PDB file of C-alpha atoms in Angstrom:
ATOM      1  CA  ALA P  93      20.521 160.680 199.797  1.00  0.00           C
ATOM      2  CA  GLN P  94      16.682 161.829 198.530  1.00  0.00           C
ATOM      3  CA  LYS P  95      17.261 164.041 195.253  1.00  0.00           C
ATOM      4  CA  VAL P  96      14.429 165.370 193.044  1.00  0.00           C
ATOM      5  CA  THR P  97      15.232 166.843 189.784  1.00  0.00           C
ATOM      6  CA  GLN P  98      12.543 168.672 187.252  1.00  0.00           C
ATOM      7  CA  ALA P  99      14.924 169.304 184.020  1.00  0.00           C
ATOM      8  CA  GLN P 100      12.741 171.921 182.183  1.00  0.00           C
ATOM      9  CA  THR P 101      13.493 175.061 183.732  1.00  0.00           C
ATOM     10  CA  GLU P 102      11.063 176.887 182.077  1.00  0.00           C
ATOM     11  CA  ILE P 103       8.085 176.177 179.983  1.00  0.00           C
ATOM     12  CA  SER P 104       5.784 178.538 177.584  1.00  0.00           C
ATOM     13  CA  VAL P 105       2.872 178.191 176.274  1.00  0.00           C
ATOM     14  CA  VAL P 106      -0.236 179.557 174.537  1.00  0.00           C
ATOM     15  CA  GLU P 107      -3.308 179.749 176.530  1.00  0.00           C
ATOM     16  CA  LYS P 108      -5.785 176.667 176.083  1.00  0.00           C
ATOM     17  CA  GLU P 109      -3.064 174.159 175.102  1.00  0.00           C
ATOM     18  CA  ASP P 110      -2.350 171.170 177.703  1.00  0.00           C
ATOM     19  CA  VAL P 111       1.145 171.467 179.879  1.00  0.00           C
ATOM     20  CA  THR P 112       3.129 168.271 181.790  1.00  0.00           C
ATOM     21  CA  LEU P 113       5.469 169.462 183.679  1.00  0.00           C
ATOM     22  CA  ASP P 114       8.058 166.461 184.782  1.00  0.00           C
ATOM     23  CA  CYS P 115       9.589 165.409 187.958  1.00  0.00           C
ATOM     24  CA  VAL P 116      11.956 162.869 188.239  1.00  0.00           C
ATOM     25  CA  TYR P 117      13.143 161.532 192.340  1.00  0.00           C
ATOM     26  CA  GLU P 118      15.714 159.240 193.557  1.00  0.00           C
ATOM     27  CA  THR P 119      15.085 157.572 197.051  1.00  0.00           C
ATOM     28  CA  ARG P 120      16.835 154.575 198.607  1.00  0.00           C
ATOM     29  CA  ASP P 121      13.291 154.226 201.206  1.00  0.00           C
ATOM     30  CA  THR P 122       9.874 152.226 200.274  1.00  0.00           C
ATOM     31  CA  THR P 123       8.340 154.641 202.032  1.00  0.00           C
ATOM     32  CA  TYR P 124       8.123 158.151 200.965  1.00  0.00           C
ATOM     33  CA  TYR P 125       5.981 160.965 200.090  1.00  0.00           C
ATOM     34  CA  LEU P 126       5.508 163.107 196.805  1.00  0.00           C
ATOM     35  CA  PHE P 127       4.550 166.578 196.474  1.00  0.00           C
ATOM     36  CA  TRP P 128       3.614 169.442 194.541  1.00  0.00           C
ATOM     37  CA  TYR P 129       3.585 173.230 194.992  1.00  0.00           C
ATOM     38  CA  LYS P 130       2.624 176.395 193.314  1.00  0.00           C
ATOM     39  CA  GLN P 131       4.578 179.730 193.487  1.00  0.00           C
ATOM     40  CA  PRO P 132       2.833 182.585 191.895  1.00  0.00           C
ATOM     41  CA  PRO P 133       4.467 185.707 191.069  1.00  0.00           C
ATOM     42  CA  SER P 134       3.214 186.975 194.494  1.00  0.00           C
ATOM     43  CA  GLY P 135       5.443 184.374 195.987  1.00  0.00           C
ATOM     44  CA  GLU P 136       3.418 182.253 197.919  1.00  0.00           C
ATOM     45  CA  LEU P 137       4.060 178.975 198.551  1.00  0.00           C
ATOM     46  CA  VAL P 138       0.647 177.131 197.390  1.00  0.00           C
ATOM     47  CA  PHE P 139       0.171 173.256 198.241  1.00  0.00           C
ATOM     48  CA  LEU P 140      -1.158 171.486 195.334  1.00  0.00           C
ATOM     49  CA  ILE P 141      -0.850 168.082 196.193  1.00  0.00           C
ATOM     50  CA  ARG P 142       0.900 164.946 198.318  1.00  0.00           C
ATOM     51  CA  ARG P 143       0.783 161.154 197.267  1.00  0.00           C
ATOM     52  CA  ASN P 144       2.370 158.198 199.286  1.00  0.00           C
ATOM     53  CA  SER P 145       4.466 155.972 197.509  1.00  0.00           C
ATOM     54  CA  PHE P 146       1.702 153.199 198.042  1.00  0.00           C
ATOM     55  CA  ASP P 147      -0.394 154.713 195.923  1.00  0.00           C
ATOM     56  CA  GLU P 148       0.246 155.135 192.700  1.00  0.00           C
ATOM     57  CA  GLN P 149      -3.599 155.656 191.432  1.00  0.00           C
ATOM     58  CA  ASN P 150      -3.674 159.140 189.131  1.00  0.00           C
ATOM     59  CA  GLU P 151      -5.301 161.898 190.942  1.00  0.00           C
ATOM     60  CA  ILE P 152      -7.253 164.580 188.944  1.00  0.00           C
ATOM     61  CA  SER P 153      -8.373 167.570 190.306  1.00  0.00           C
ATOM     62  CA  GLY P 154     -10.213 170.304 188.084  1.00  0.00           C
ATOM     63  CA  ARG P 155      -8.102 170.979 185.123  1.00  0.00           C
ATOM     64  CA  TYR P 156      -4.631 169.028 187.134  1.00  0.00           C
ATOM     65  CA  SER P 157      -3.574 165.924 187.071  1.00  0.00           C
ATOM     66  CA  TRP P 158      -0.404 163.811 188.563  1.00  0.00           C
ATOM     67  CA  ASN P 159       0.518 160.400 187.005  1.00  0.00           C
ATOM     68  CA  PHE P 160       2.586 159.182 189.767  1.00  0.00           C
ATOM     69  CA  GLN P 161       4.527 155.650 188.072  1.00  0.00           C
ATOM     70  CA  LYS P 162       7.336 153.898 190.746  1.00  0.00           C
ATOM     71  CA  SER P 163       8.645 151.726 187.730  1.00  0.00           C
ATOM     72  CA  THR P 164      10.022 154.825 186.185  1.00  0.00           C
ATOM     73  CA  SER P 165      10.308 157.406 189.502  1.00  0.00           C
ATOM     74  CA  SER P 166       8.373 159.975 188.087  1.00  0.00           C
ATOM     75  CA  PHE P 167       5.460 162.299 189.389  1.00  0.00           C
ATOM     76  CA  ASN P 168       4.384 164.382 186.322  1.00  0.00           C
ATOM     77  CA  PHE P 169       1.777 167.031 186.748  1.00  0.00           C
ATOM     78  CA  THR P 170      -0.447 167.699 183.900  1.00  0.00           C
ATOM     79  CA  ILE P 171      -2.691 171.235 183.267  1.00  0.00           C
ATOM     80  CA  THR P 172      -5.589 170.605 180.992  1.00  0.00           C
ATOM     81  CA  ALA P 173      -6.662 174.172 179.116  1.00  0.00           C
ATOM     82  CA  SER P 174      -4.432 176.009 180.736  1.00  0.00           C
ATOM     83  CA  GLN P 175      -4.630 179.372 181.832  1.00  0.00           C
ATOM     84  CA  VAL P 176      -3.025 183.188 182.105  1.00  0.00           C
ATOM     85  CA  VAL P 177      -3.191 182.214 185.968  1.00  0.00           C
ATOM     86  CA  ASP P 178      -1.931 179.060 185.957  1.00  0.00           C
ATOM     87  CA  SER P 179       1.299 181.435 185.151  1.00  0.00           C
ATOM     88  CA  ALA P 180       4.414 180.601 188.284  1.00  0.00           C
ATOM     89  CA  VAL P 181       6.855 178.437 189.313  1.00  0.00           C
ATOM     90  CA  TYR P 182       6.069 174.851 190.639  1.00  0.00           C
ATOM     91  CA  PHE P 183       8.201 173.026 192.457  1.00  0.00           C
ATOM     92  CA  CYS P 184       7.868 168.788 192.704  1.00  0.00           C
ATOM     93  CA  ALA P 185       9.510 167.859 196.590  1.00  0.00           C
ATOM     94  CA  LEU P 186      10.586 164.789 198.179  1.00  0.00           C
ATOM     95  CA  SER P 187      10.240 163.775 201.482  1.00  0.00           C
ATOM     96  CA  GLU P 188      10.651 160.485 203.619  1.00  0.00           C
ATOM     97  CA  GLU P 189       9.061 158.926 206.382  1.00  0.00           C
ATOM     98  CA  ARG P 190      10.514 159.523 209.328  1.00  0.00           C
ATOM     99  CA  PRO P 191       8.413 158.645 212.645  1.00  0.00           C
ATOM    100  CA  GLY P 192       9.036 160.221 215.505  1.00  0.00           C
ATOM    101  CA  THR P 193      10.628 163.493 214.382  1.00  0.00           C
ATOM    102  CA  ALA P 194      10.008 165.856 211.428  1.00  0.00           C
ATOM    103  CA  SER P 195      10.373 164.479 207.958  1.00  0.00           C
ATOM    104  CA  LYS P 196      12.488 166.581 205.582  1.00  0.00           C
ATOM    105  CA  LEU P 197      11.483 167.985 202.003  1.00  0.00           C
ATOM    106  CA  THR P 198      13.719 168.240 198.980  1.00  0.00           C
ATOM    107  CA  PHE P 199      12.703 170.029 196.731  1.00  0.00           C
ATOM    108  CA  GLY P 200      13.181 170.427 192.836  1.00  0.00           C
ATOM    109  CA  THR P 201      14.630 173.289 191.289  1.00  0.00           C
ATOM    110  CA  GLY P 202      11.118 174.126 189.913  1.00  0.00           C
ATOM    111  CA  THR P 203       9.780 174.914 186.284  1.00  0.00           C
ATOM    112  CA  ARG P 204       8.597 178.121 185.437  1.00  0.00           C
ATOM    113  CA  LEU P 205       5.577 178.349 183.315  1.00  0.00           C
ATOM    114  CA  GLN P 206       4.085 180.782 181.520  1.00  0.00           C
ATOM    115  CA  VAL P 207       0.932 181.029 180.224  1.00  0.00           C
ATOM    116  CA  THR P 208       0.580 183.612 177.543  1.00  0.00           C
ATOM    117  CA  LEU P 209      -3.386 184.903 176.188  1.00  0.00           C
TER     118      LEU P 209
ATOM    119  CA  ASP V  34      -6.108 185.547 209.103  1.00  0.00           C
ATOM    120  CA  ALA V  35      -2.542 183.430 208.113  1.00  0.00           C
ATOM    121  CA  ASP V  36      -2.510 180.620 209.427  1.00  0.00           C
ATOM    122  CA  VAL V  37       1.680 180.836 209.424  1.00  0.00           C
ATOM    123  CA  THR V  38       2.958 184.019 209.262  1.00  0.00           C
ATOM    124  CA  GLN V  39       6.398 185.703 208.208  1.00  0.00           C
ATOM    125  CA  THR V  40       7.857 189.363 210.463  1.00  0.00           C
ATOM    126  CA  PRO V  41       9.134 191.366 208.601  1.00  0.00           C
ATOM    127  CA  ARG V  42       8.033 190.469 205.090  1.00  0.00           C
ATOM    128  CA  ASN V  43      11.294 192.298 203.722  1.00  0.00           C
ATOM    129  CA  ARG V  44      14.444 193.377 205.394  1.00  0.00           C
ATOM    130  CA  ILE V  45      17.522 195.656 203.882  1.00  0.00           C
ATOM    131  CA  THR V  46      20.547 195.105 206.305  1.00  0.00           C
ATOM    132  CA  LYS V  47      24.172 195.813 205.589  1.00  0.00           C
ATOM    133  CA  THR V  48      27.128 192.941 206.596  1.00  0.00           C
ATOM    134  CA  GLY V  49      27.511 192.274 209.387  1.00  0.00           C
ATOM    135  CA  LYS V  50      23.981 193.533 211.280  1.00  0.00           C
ATOM    136  CA  ARG V  51      22.543 190.330 213.747  1.00  0.00           C
ATOM    137  CA  ILE V  52      19.041 189.619 212.689  1.00  0.00           C
ATOM    138  CA  MET V  53      15.967 187.971 213.253  1.00  0.00           C
ATOM    139  CA  LEU V  54      12.903 185.980 211.271  1.00  0.00           C
ATOM    140  CA  GLU V  55      10.111 185.406 213.213  1.00  0.00           C
ATOM    141  CA  CYS V  56       7.532 182.448 212.735  1.00  0.00           C
ATOM    142  CA  SER V  57       4.014 182.251 213.982  1.00  0.00           C
ATOM    143  CA  GLN V  58       1.375 179.593 213.506  1.00  0.00           C
ATOM    144  CA  THR V  59      -1.992 178.652 214.600  1.00  0.00           C
ATOM    145  CA  LYS V  60      -2.311 175.764 212.913  1.00  0.00           C
ATOM    146  CA  GLY V  61      -1.081 173.650 216.010  1.00  0.00           C
ATOM    147  CA  HIS V  62       1.335 171.899 214.383  1.00  0.00           C
ATOM    148  CA  ASP V  63       4.453 170.061 216.418  1.00  0.00           C
ATOM    149  CA  ARG V  64       6.989 170.353 213.856  1.00  0.00           C
ATOM    150  CA  MET V  65       8.508 173.896 212.571  1.00  0.00           C
ATOM    151  CA  TYR V  66      10.967 174.514 209.647  1.00  0.00           C
ATOM    152  CA  TRP V  67      13.239 177.243 207.574  1.00  0.00           C
ATOM    153  CA  TYR V  68      14.258 177.148 204.361  1.00  0.00           C
ATOM    154  CA  ARG V  69      15.646 179.897 202.198  1.00  0.00           C
ATOM    155  CA  GLN V  70      14.986 180.007 198.338  1.00  0.00           C
ATOM    156  CA  ASP V  71      17.545 180.933 195.838  1.00  0.00           C
ATOM    157  CA  PRO V  72      17.559 181.639 191.873  1.00  0.00           C
ATOM    158  CA  GLY V  73      17.933 178.142 190.435  1.00  0.00           C
ATOM    159  CA  LEU V  74      18.675 176.624 193.715  1.00  0.00           C
ATOM    160  CA  GLY V  75      15.349 176.031 194.564  1.00  0.00           C
ATOM    161  CA  LEU V  76      14.464 175.533 198.569  1.00  0.00           C
ATOM    162  CA  ARG V  77      17.056 174.284 200.838  1.00  0.00           C
ATOM    163  CA  LEU V  78      16.076 173.192 204.495  1.00  0.00           C
ATOM    164  CA  ILE V  79      18.091 175.950 207.292  1.00  0.00           C
ATOM    165  CA  TYR V  80      16.829 174.411 210.007  1.00  0.00           C
ATOM    166  CA  TYR V  81      14.060 171.963 211.320  1.00  0.00           C
ATOM    167  CA  SER V  82      12.221 171.375 215.062  1.00  0.00           C
ATOM    168  CA  PHE V  83      10.054 168.455 215.803  1.00  0.00           C
ATOM    169  CA  ASP V  84       9.067 169.924 219.108  1.00  0.00           C
ATOM    170  CA  VAL V  85       9.985 172.883 221.277  1.00  0.00           C
ATOM    171  CA  LYS V  86      12.550 169.986 222.743  1.00  0.00           C
ATOM    172  CA  ASP V  87      13.874 169.264 219.168  1.00  0.00           C
ATOM    173  CA  ILE V  88      16.208 171.199 216.858  1.00  0.00           C
ATOM    174  CA  ASN V  89      18.483 170.116 214.072  1.00  0.00           C
ATOM    175  CA  LYS V  90      20.412 170.964 211.059  1.00  0.00           C
ATOM    176  CA  GLY V  91      18.987 170.622 207.620  1.00  0.00           C
ATOM    177  CA  GLU V  92      21.328 171.158 204.791  1.00  0.00           C
ATOM    178  CA  ILE V  93      22.537 174.970 204.736  1.00  0.00           C
ATOM    179  CA  SER V  94      22.509 175.748 209.012  1.00  0.00           C
ATOM    180  CA  ASP V  95      26.531 176.959 208.739  1.00  0.00           C
ATOM    181  CA  GLY V  96      25.555 181.297 209.546  1.00  0.00           C
ATOM    182  CA  TYR V  97      22.163 180.357 210.984  1.00  0.00           C
ATOM    183  CA  SER V  98      20.969 179.619 214.643  1.00  0.00           C
ATOM    184  CA  VAL V  99      17.371 179.274 216.175  1.00  0.00           C
ATOM    185  CA  SER V 100      15.066 179.844 218.191  1.00  0.00           C
ATOM    186  CA  ARG V 101      11.563 177.543 219.139  1.00  0.00           C
ATOM    187  CA  GLN V 102      10.405 179.489 222.258  1.00  0.00           C
ATOM    188  CA  ALA V 103       7.363 178.031 221.883  1.00  0.00           C
ATOM    189  CA  GLN V 104       5.218 175.680 219.745  1.00  0.00           C
ATOM    190  CA  ALA V 105       3.740 178.101 217.693  1.00  0.00           C
ATOM    191  CA  LYS V 106       7.097 180.528 217.162  1.00  0.00           C
ATOM    192  CA  PHE V 107       9.945 179.868 216.075  1.00  0.00           C
ATOM    193  CA  SER V 108      12.333 182.288 214.577  1.00  0.00           C
ATOM    194  CA  LEU V 109      15.418 182.150 212.720  1.00  0.00           C
ATOM    195  CA  SER V 110      19.111 184.446 213.283  1.00  0.00           C
ATOM    196  CA  LEU V 111      21.077 185.278 211.170  1.00  0.00           C
ATOM    197  CA  GLU V 112      24.599 186.053 213.663  1.00  0.00           C
ATOM    198  CA  SER V 113      26.195 188.265 211.626  1.00  0.00           C
ATOM    199  CA  ALA V 114      24.901 188.852 208.191  1.00  0.00           C
ATOM    200  CA  ILE V 115      26.975 188.792 205.020  1.00  0.00           C
ATOM    201  CA  PRO V 116      25.741 189.425 201.508  1.00  0.00           C
ATOM    202  CA  ASN V 117      25.114 185.105 200.445  1.00  0.00           C
ATOM    203  CA  GLN V 118      22.772 185.093 202.912  1.00  0.00           C
ATOM    204  CA  THR V 119      20.392 187.484 200.031  1.00  0.00           C
ATOM    205  CA  ALA V 120      17.531 185.670 199.521  1.00  0.00           C
ATOM    206  CA  LEU V 121      14.236 184.817 200.215  1.00  0.00           C
ATOM    207  CA  TYR V 122      13.168 182.756 203.069  1.00  0.00           C
ATOM    208  CA  PHE V 123      10.756 180.365 203.913  1.00  0.00           C
ATOM    209  CA  CYS V 124       8.861 179.495 207.629  1.00  0.00           C
ATOM    210  CA  ALA V 125       6.697 176.063 207.313  1.00  0.00           C
ATOM    211  CA  THR V 126       4.544 173.019 209.793  1.00  0.00           C
ATOM    212  CA  SER V 127       3.814 170.541 209.438  1.00  0.00           C
ATOM    213  CA  GLY V 128       1.839 168.237 212.298  1.00  0.00           C
ATOM    214  CA  PRO V 129      -1.225 165.555 212.157  1.00  0.00           C
ATOM    215  CA  GLN V 130      -3.975 166.508 211.372  1.00  0.00           C
ATOM    216  CA  LEU V 131      -7.332 167.348 214.189  1.00  0.00           C
ATOM    217  CA  ALA V 132      -8.395 163.334 213.752  1.00  0.00           C
ATOM    218  CA  GLY V 133      -5.045 162.025 214.548  1.00  0.00           C
ATOM    219  CA  VAL V 134      -3.732 161.051 211.387  1.00  0.00           C
ATOM    220  CA  SER V 135      -0.251 162.213 210.301  1.00  0.00           C
ATOM    221  CA  THR V 136       0.174 164.004 206.649  1.00  0.00           C
ATOM    222  CA  ASP V 137       3.477 165.409 207.376  1.00  0.00           C
ATOM    223  CA  THR V 138       2.476 168.145 205.357  1.00  0.00           C
ATOM    224  CA  GLN V 139       4.156 171.380 204.876  1.00  0.00           C
ATOM    225  CA  TYR V 140       2.729 174.907 205.002  1.00  0.00           C
ATOM    226  CA  PHE V 141       4.131 177.330 204.195  1.00  0.00           C
ATOM    227  CA  GLY V 142       4.355 181.662 205.536  1.00  0.00           C
ATOM    228  CA  PRO V 143       4.403 184.275 203.096  1.00  0.00           C
ATOM    229  CA  GLY V 144       8.374 184.390 202.933  1.00  0.00           C
ATOM    230  CA  THR V 145      10.812 186.936 203.977  1.00  0.00           C
ATOM    231  CA  ARG V 146      12.451 188.751 201.306  1.00  0.00           C
ATOM    232  CA  LEU V 147      16.319 189.661 202.890  1.00  0.00           C
ATOM    233  CA  THR V 148      18.943 191.481 201.613  1.00  0.00           C
ATOM    234  CA  VAL V 149      22.285 191.793 202.694  1.00  0.00           C
ATOM    235  CA  LEU V 150      24.220 195.215 201.486  1.00  0.00           C
TER     236      LEU V 150
END
């Protein structure tokens, strides 16, 4: 069975600090996908990134970066120079490859990030 | 216009009432999903559908039913609502990109906040 663990329930930082959100996953499949979603206070879920299990390259998008390490089953998310607008709940999720049917997402319990001035 | 819409956005109802939550999408996706979000528990899958002829139970389907009326519409019903079904409900869609490559990234609607008294 799949499992995603986000051990950090809440993190508070001051604006301009860097912050890393941890994600550890469990799966028996060799082909799988990892995701990060952002849920701002308004409540919607915003897709941030998708990474497949064969691509361990780290990715950077502006102030956001992701570190995927299969050896430790981790897919961590770093925000550089955090801003108040980054305040949200962030979810890590995992899906397994299921050709011919829909792939189910397993979510972690989320990390609430509070960025203050 | 939003690609994934949910109606209603908020609903308060009483125990025992039948409730239907509706989801429509204009993304052209063939896969649709219903999740519920409870504080501290992340998102949990209720039902998912690969196409109009395929309906599957998710992690927590008891007390719920679904209908896939068309590729673009997927409704969730609570036949007899109970207070512990009070939650935020999300619809999501996924499917092949226009180029024919499947990414299976799920895109979420804005959510329906349901309160059962």
